[in-house]
Coordinates of C-alpha atoms in Angstrom, one line a residue:
A1 CA 137.4 -131.5 -65.8
E2 CA 135.5 -128.5 -67.7
E3 CA 132.9 -130.7 -68.4
Q4 CA 132.6 -131.7 -64.6
K5 CA 132.4 -127.9 -63.9
L6 CA 129.4 -127.4 -65.8
R7 CA 127.3 -130.1 -65.0
Q8 CA 127.7 -128.9 -61.0
Q9 CA 127.0 -125.2 -62.0
P10 CA 123.3 -126.3 -62.5
E11 CA 122.8 -128.4 -59.4
M12 CA 124.2 -125.5 -56.9
A13 CA 121.9 -123.2 -58.7
S14 CA 118.9 -125.1 -58.0
K15 CA 120.0 -125.9 -54.8
R16 CA 120.4 -121.9 -54.2
N17 CA 116.8 -121.0 -55.7
G18 CA 115.3 -124.0 -53.8
S19 CA 116.9 -122.1 -50.5
D20 CA 115.5 -118.9 -51.6
G21 CA 112.0 -120.2 -52.1
G22 CA 111.8 -121.9 -48.9
A23 CA 112.9 -118.6 -47.0
R24 CA 110.2 -116.8 -48.8
R25 CA 107.7 -119.1 -48.0
G26 CA 108.7 -118.9 -44.5
C27 CA 108.5 -115.7 -44.2
G28 CA 104.8 -115.4 -45.8
A29 CA 103.6 -118.2 -43.3
G30 CA 105.2 -115.8 -40.4
A31 CA 103.1 -112.7 -41.6
G32 CA 100.0 -114.7 -42.3
A33 CA 99.8 -116.1 -38.6
L34 CA 100.2 -112.6 -37.2
H35 CA 97.8 -110.8 -39.1
A36 CA 95.3 -113.8 -38.0
T37 CA 96.2 -113.3 -34.3
F38 CA 95.8 -109.4 -34.6
N39 CA 92.4 -110.7 -35.9
M40 CA 91.8 -112.3 -33.7
L41 CA 92.7 -110.4 -30.4
A42 CA 90.6 -107.4 -32.0
L43 CA 87.4 -109.5 -32.6
S44 CA 88.2 -111.0 -28.8
W45 CA 88.3 -107.0 -27.6
I46 CA 84.9 -106.5 -29.3
I47 CA 82.8 -109.2 -27.9
I48 CA 84.5 -108.7 -24.3
S49 CA 83.4 -104.9 -24.8
E50 CA 79.9 -106.0 -25.8
L51 CA 79.1 -108.2 -23.4
L52 CA 80.3 -105.8 -20.6
L53 CA 78.2 -103.0 -22.1
S54 CA 75.0 -105.3 -22.6
V55 CA 75.4 -107.1 -19.0
H56 CA 76.7 -103.7 -17.1
C57 CA 75.7 -100.7 -18.2
L58 CA 74.2 -97.3 -17.9
K59 CA 70.6 -96.9 -19.6
D60 CA 67.4 -95.3 -19.9
L61 CA 68.7 -92.0 -18.8
K62 CA 65.6 -89.2 -18.4
I63 CA 65.6 -85.9 -17.6
F64 CA 62.8 -83.8 -15.9
V65 CA 62.5 -80.2 -15.6
P66 CA 59.6 -78.0 -15.0
E67 CA 58.4 -76.3 -18.2
A68 CA 57.3 -73.4 -16.1
V69 CA 57.8 -72.2 -12.5
I70 CA 56.4 -68.8 -10.6
M71 CA 59.0 -66.7 -9.5
G72 CA 59.7 -67.2 -6.0
N73 CA 58.7 -70.9 -5.8
A74 CA 60.8 -73.8 -5.2
A75 CA 61.9 -76.1 -8.5
T76 CA 63.0 -79.7 -8.5
L77 CA 64.6 -81.2 -11.2
S78 CA 65.1 -84.9 -11.2
C79 CA 67.5 -87.2 -13.5
Q80 CA 66.2 -91.0 -13.9
Y81 CA 68.5 -93.6 -15.1
D82 CA 68.8 -97.4 -14.5
L83 CA 72.0 -98.7 -14.0
E84 CA 71.8 -102.4 -13.8
Q85 CA 74.5 -104.0 -12.3
A86 CA 76.9 -101.2 -12.2
A87 CA 78.2 -99.0 -9.7
L88 CA 77.0 -95.1 -9.9
Y89 CA 80.2 -92.7 -10.1
A90 CA 78.5 -89.7 -10.2
V91 CA 75.5 -87.3 -10.8
R92 CA 76.0 -83.8 -12.1
W93 CA 73.6 -81.1 -12.8
Y94 CA 74.5 -77.8 -14.9
F95 CA 72.7 -74.5 -15.3
G96 CA 73.9 -73.5 -18.8
Q97 CA 77.8 -74.6 -18.5
E98 CA 78.4 -73.9 -15.0
E99 CA 77.8 -77.2 -12.5
F100 CA 75.7 -76.0 -9.4
Y101 CA 75.4 -79.6 -7.8
R102 CA 77.2 -83.5 -7.6
Y103 CA 76.6 -86.5 -6.0
V104 CA 79.0 -88.9 -5.3
P105 CA 78.2 -92.0 -3.2
R106 CA 81.9 -93.0 -2.8
E107 CA 82.4 -89.8 -0.7
A108 CA 82.0 -89.3 2.9
K109 CA 80.1 -86.3 2.3
P110 CA 78.6 -87.4 -1.1
T111 CA 77.0 -83.9 -1.8
F112 CA 78.5 -80.6 -3.1
V113 CA 77.4 -77.3 -4.0
F114 CA 79.1 -74.7 -6.2
A115 CA 78.4 -71.1 -6.3
V116 CA 76.6 -70.2 -9.3
A117 CA 74.7 -67.0 -9.4
G118 CA 71.1 -67.4 -8.3
I119 CA 70.9 -70.9 -7.7
N120 CA 70.1 -71.8 -3.8
V121 CA 70.1 -75.2 -3.7
D122 CA 67.9 -76.9 -1.2
L123 CA 70.5 -80.1 0.1
T124 CA 67.6 -81.4 2.7
N125 CA 65.2 -82.4 -0.5
S126 CA 68.5 -83.3 -3.1
D127 CA 70.1 -86.6 -3.4
A128 CA 71.1 -88.9 -6.6
T129 CA 68.6 -88.5 -8.9
S130 CA 67.2 -85.3 -8.2
V131 CA 68.0 -81.6 -6.9
T132 CA 66.3 -78.5 -5.6
L133 CA 66.2 -75.1 -6.0
K134 CA 64.7 -72.6 -3.7
G135 CA 63.4 -69.2 -4.5
V136 CA 63.7 -68.8 -8.2
T137 CA 64.4 -65.8 -9.9
R138 CA 64.0 -64.7 -13.5
E139 CA 67.5 -65.1 -14.2
L140 CA 67.3 -68.7 -13.6
T141 CA 65.3 -69.2 -17.0
G142 CA 67.4 -71.4 -19.3
T143 CA 69.2 -75.1 -19.8
Y144 CA 69.6 -77.3 -17.1
Q145 CA 71.5 -80.6 -17.8
C146 CA 71.9 -83.2 -15.9
E147 CA 75.4 -85.7 -16.6
V148 CA 75.6 -89.2 -15.0
S149 CA 78.5 -91.3 -14.9
E150 CA 78.8 -95.2 -13.9
D151 CA 81.8 -96.3 -12.0
A152 CA 84.8 -98.7 -13.5
P153 CA 85.6 -100.3 -15.4
L154 CA 84.1 -98.3 -18.4
F155 CA 82.9 -94.9 -16.9
H156 CA 80.1 -94.7 -19.3
T157 CA 78.7 -91.4 -19.3
E158 CA 75.6 -90.2 -20.4
I159 CA 74.0 -86.4 -20.5
R160 CA 70.3 -84.9 -21.0
S161 CA 69.2 -81.5 -21.1
A162 CA 65.9 -79.6 -20.7
Y163 CA 64.6 -75.8 -20.7
M164 CA 62.8 -74.1 -17.8
Q165 CA 61.0 -70.7 -17.8
V166 CA 60.7 -68.7 -14.6
I167 CA 57.3 -66.8 -14.9
E168 CA 56.7 -63.1 -13.2
L169 CA 53.0 -62.9 -12.7
P170 CA 51.0 -59.7 -13.5
K171 CA 49.9 -58.0 -10.2
G172 CA 45.7 -57.5 -9.9
D173 CA 43.1 -58.9 -12.0
P174 CA 42.8 -57.6 -15.8
V175 CA 40.3 -55.2 -16.5
L176 CA 38.0 -54.7 -19.6
Q177 CA 36.4 -51.7 -21.0
V178 CA 33.6 -51.9 -23.7
G179 CA 32.2 -48.9 -25.7
K180 CA 28.4 -49.7 -25.5
K181 CA 26.6 -51.6 -23.1
V182 CA 23.8 -52.7 -26.1
I183 CA 24.4 -52.8 -29.6
G184 CA 22.5 -53.7 -32.8
V185 CA 23.0 -55.5 -35.9
N186 CA 24.4 -52.6 -38.1
D187 CA 26.5 -51.6 -35.0
N188 CA 30.3 -51.2 -34.3
F189 CA 31.5 -52.3 -31.2
K190 CA 34.9 -52.0 -29.3
A191 CA 36.3 -53.5 -26.0
V192 CA 39.6 -53.4 -24.4
C193 CA 41.5 -55.8 -22.2
T194 CA 44.0 -54.7 -20.2
V195 CA 46.5 -56.6 -17.2
G196 CA 49.5 -55.4 -15.8
P197 CA 53.6 -56.1 -16.5
S198 CA 54.3 -60.0 -16.4
Y199 CA 57.6 -61.9 -17.6
P200 CA 56.5 -63.3 -20.2
P201 CA 54.1 -60.9 -21.5
A202 CA 50.8 -62.5 -21.0
N203 CA 48.6 -63.8 -23.7
I204 CA 44.7 -62.3 -24.3
S205 CA 42.4 -64.4 -26.0
W206 CA 38.7 -63.3 -26.5
Y207 CA 35.2 -65.2 -26.0
I208 CA 31.5 -64.5 -26.7
N209 CA 29.0 -66.6 -24.8
G210 CA 32.4 -69.6 -24.4
R211 CA 32.9 -69.2 -28.5
R212 CA 36.4 -68.4 -29.2
I213 CA 36.6 -65.1 -31.4
H214 CA 39.4 -65.5 -34.4
N215 CA 40.8 -62.6 -35.8
T216 CA 38.8 -61.9 -39.3
P217 CA 38.0 -58.6 -41.4
L218 CA 35.3 -57.9 -39.7
Q219 CA 36.7 -58.8 -36.0
R220 CA 39.5 -57.5 -35.6
I221 CA 41.8 -58.6 -32.4
T222 CA 45.5 -56.5 -31.6
Q223 CA 47.8 -56.8 -28.7
N224 CA 50.5 -54.9 -27.8
S225 CA 53.1 -55.4 -25.1
Y226 CA 56.3 -54.4 -24.0
E227 CA 59.1 -55.4 -21.7
G228 CA 58.2 -53.9 -18.0
S229 CA 54.6 -52.4 -19.3
P230 CA 51.0 -53.6 -19.1
T231 CA 49.8 -55.9 -21.7
F232 CA 46.6 -55.0 -23.6
S233 CA 44.3 -56.3 -26.1
S234 CA 41.3 -54.5 -28.3
L235 CA 38.8 -56.2 -30.0
D236 CA 36.5 -54.3 -33.1
I237 CA 33.7 -55.9 -34.3
Y238 CA 31.7 -54.5 -37.2
P239 CA 28.5 -55.1 -38.6
H240 CA 27.7 -58.4 -40.2
S241 CA 30.4 -60.1 -38.4
Q242 CA 30.2 -63.8 -38.2
V243 CA 30.2 -63.9 -34.4
L244 CA 27.2 -61.5 -33.9
M245 CA 25.0 -62.9 -36.8
G246 CA 24.4 -65.9 -35.3
F247 CA 23.2 -64.5 -32.0
F248 CA 21.2 -62.0 -33.6
Q249 CA 19.6 -64.5 -36.0
V250 CA 18.4 -67.0 -32.9
M251 CA 17.5 -63.8 -30.8
P252 CA 14.2 -63.9 -29.1
K253 CA 11.6 -61.8 -29.0
Y254 CA 12.7 -59.9 -25.8
Q255 CA 16.2 -58.4 -25.5
P256 CA 18.9 -61.6 -24.8
N257 CA 22.3 -60.4 -23.2
I258 CA 25.6 -61.8 -24.7
M259 CA 28.8 -62.5 -22.3
L260 CA 32.1 -60.6 -23.6
Q261 CA 35.0 -62.3 -21.8
C262 CA 38.6 -61.9 -22.1
E263 CA 41.0 -64.5 -21.0
V264 CA 44.7 -63.6 -20.0
S265 CA 47.1 -66.8 -19.9
I266 CA 50.6 -67.3 -18.9
L267 CA 52.1 -70.8 -20.4
H268 CA 49.9 -73.2 -18.5
V269 CA 50.6 -72.0 -15.0
F270 CA 48.4 -68.7 -14.7
H271 CA 44.6 -68.1 -16.2
K272 CA 42.5 -65.4 -15.4
S273 CA 39.4 -63.6 -17.2
V274 CA 37.0 -61.3 -16.8
Q275 CA 33.5 -61.2 -17.9
H276 CA 30.8 -58.2 -19.1
P277 CA 27.3 -58.3 -20.4
I278 CA 26.7 -56.8 -23.8
G279 CA 22.8 -56.5 -24.9
L280 CA 21.4 -57.1 -28.0
S281 CA 18.8 -54.9 -29.7
N282 CA 16.9 -56.0 -32.8
A283 CA 14.8 -52.8 -33.4
P284 CA 14.8 -51.7 -37.1
P285 CA 16.2 -47.8 -37.4
T286 CA 13.9 -44.7 -37.0
T287 CA 12.9 -43.2 -40.1
I288 CA 11.3 -39.9 -40.5
S289 CA 9.0 -38.9 -44.0
P290 CA 10.9 -35.5 -45.5
N291 CA 7.2 -34.1 -45.9
L292 CA 7.6 -34.0 -42.2
L293 CA 10.6 -32.0 -42.4
G294 CA 9.4 -29.8 -44.9
L295 CA 11.3 -31.2 -47.6
E296 CA 10.1 -31.8 -51.4
G297 CA 7.1 -30.4 -50.4
S298 CA 6.3 -29.4 -53.7
K299 CA 6.9 -32.5 -55.6
R300 CA 3.8 -34.8 -56.4
Y301 CA 4.0 -38.6 -57.1
A302 CA 1.0 -40.7 -59.3
N303 CA 0.1 -42.3 -56.0
G304 CA 0.1 -38.8 -54.1
D305 CA 2.4 -40.4 -51.4
P306 CA 5.7 -38.5 -52.2
D307 CA 7.7 -41.3 -49.5
N308 CA 5.3 -44.1 -49.4
S309 CA 4.4 -43.0 -46.0
A310 CA 1.3 -44.1 -44.5
L311 CA 0.7 -41.3 -42.4
T312 CA 1.1 -38.7 -45.4
G313 CA -1.3 -40.8 -47.3
A314 CA -3.8 -40.9 -44.2
S315 CA -3.6 -37.2 -44.0
Q316 CA -4.4 -37.0 -47.8
R317 CA -7.7 -39.2 -47.4
C318 CA -8.6 -37.2 -44.6
S319 CA -8.4 -33.9 -46.4
I320 CA -11.0 -35.3 -49.1
C321 CA -13.4 -36.4 -46.2
F322 CA -13.4 -33.2 -44.5
G323 CA -14.4 -31.3 -48.1
A324 CA -16.7 -33.6 -49.2
L325 CA -18.7 -33.4 -45.4
G326 CA -18.4 -29.6 -46.3
S327 CA -20.2 -29.2 -49.4
L328 CA -22.8 -31.7 -47.7
S329 CA -23.8 -29.7 -45.0
L330 CA -23.7 -26.5 -47.6
A331 CA -26.8 -28.3 -49.9
L332 CA -28.3 -29.2 -46.4
A333 CA -28.3 -25.6 -45.1
T334 CA -29.6 -24.3 -48.4
L335 CA -32.8 -26.3 -48.5
T336 CA -33.7 -25.9 -45.5
V337 CA -33.9 -22.2 -46.0
A338 CA -35.6 -22.3 -49.0
Q339 CA -38.6 -24.4 -47.5
L340 CA -38.9 -21.7 -45.0

């Protein structure tokens, strides 16, 4: 009986081990199947999403905002996009972070205007792709954003932004003042160009005969501008400056003129200029002999001409000639008396 019990124990142990192994194999198989199912669902969702995005998707969103607008004028901001086969849900416009216009095609009245300081929307010229602002002011300088959303099921949304500058033009034309109307090769020259207040301050450029003058040690350009004050620029040209030497070198015999021009500009929307003719003189500087001024009269030089002056040398030669003639006249007079 004991031997029979001993023989039965290994058989029972092997049965228990077999049953435990089968259970473990069954659990492992179940977990693997669950993991495979999850992976399959995730892959399917990714494929479906990609197909939806590629077939019905908002794309190519572009914003067009004027870089600069003159104060008081109208400004049209536009937003171009491609919905392909998707439906439009809404278009929203923002100034900074404040929404001021919305277009929702589903609504009975698709356009909505929100109160934002300084913004006056022209609804007759605003729609799903553009919005027009009337009578813009300086306070409307800043960043504008266009946000476009497509309809269900994805509600895909994109946004673009751009900057707009509102310009206040100066009142009146620029004024050009010159220090000399005629300049020589060794002369200094100064000119000043002034224009009234503007926003932003105007930029002033200088030209001679259409050639731009650049800032160099012999051609100095300065500009000063302050908020609410006129803008002025000064031009100082010194002897042997590059811009003038070129004109003096090719100057004809008669006295020519050059045209000085100052140009006032504000971005790309405002340009005004004023011109002034300047005469060029190539006459040599006048010199006066020191002897004529009574200077160094007691000094004598080897060539008899203390300052190499033709006038002084001629005077000395004339004195010698007159002395010789006087001697000859005296000799002739003496001979005549002797004969008598």
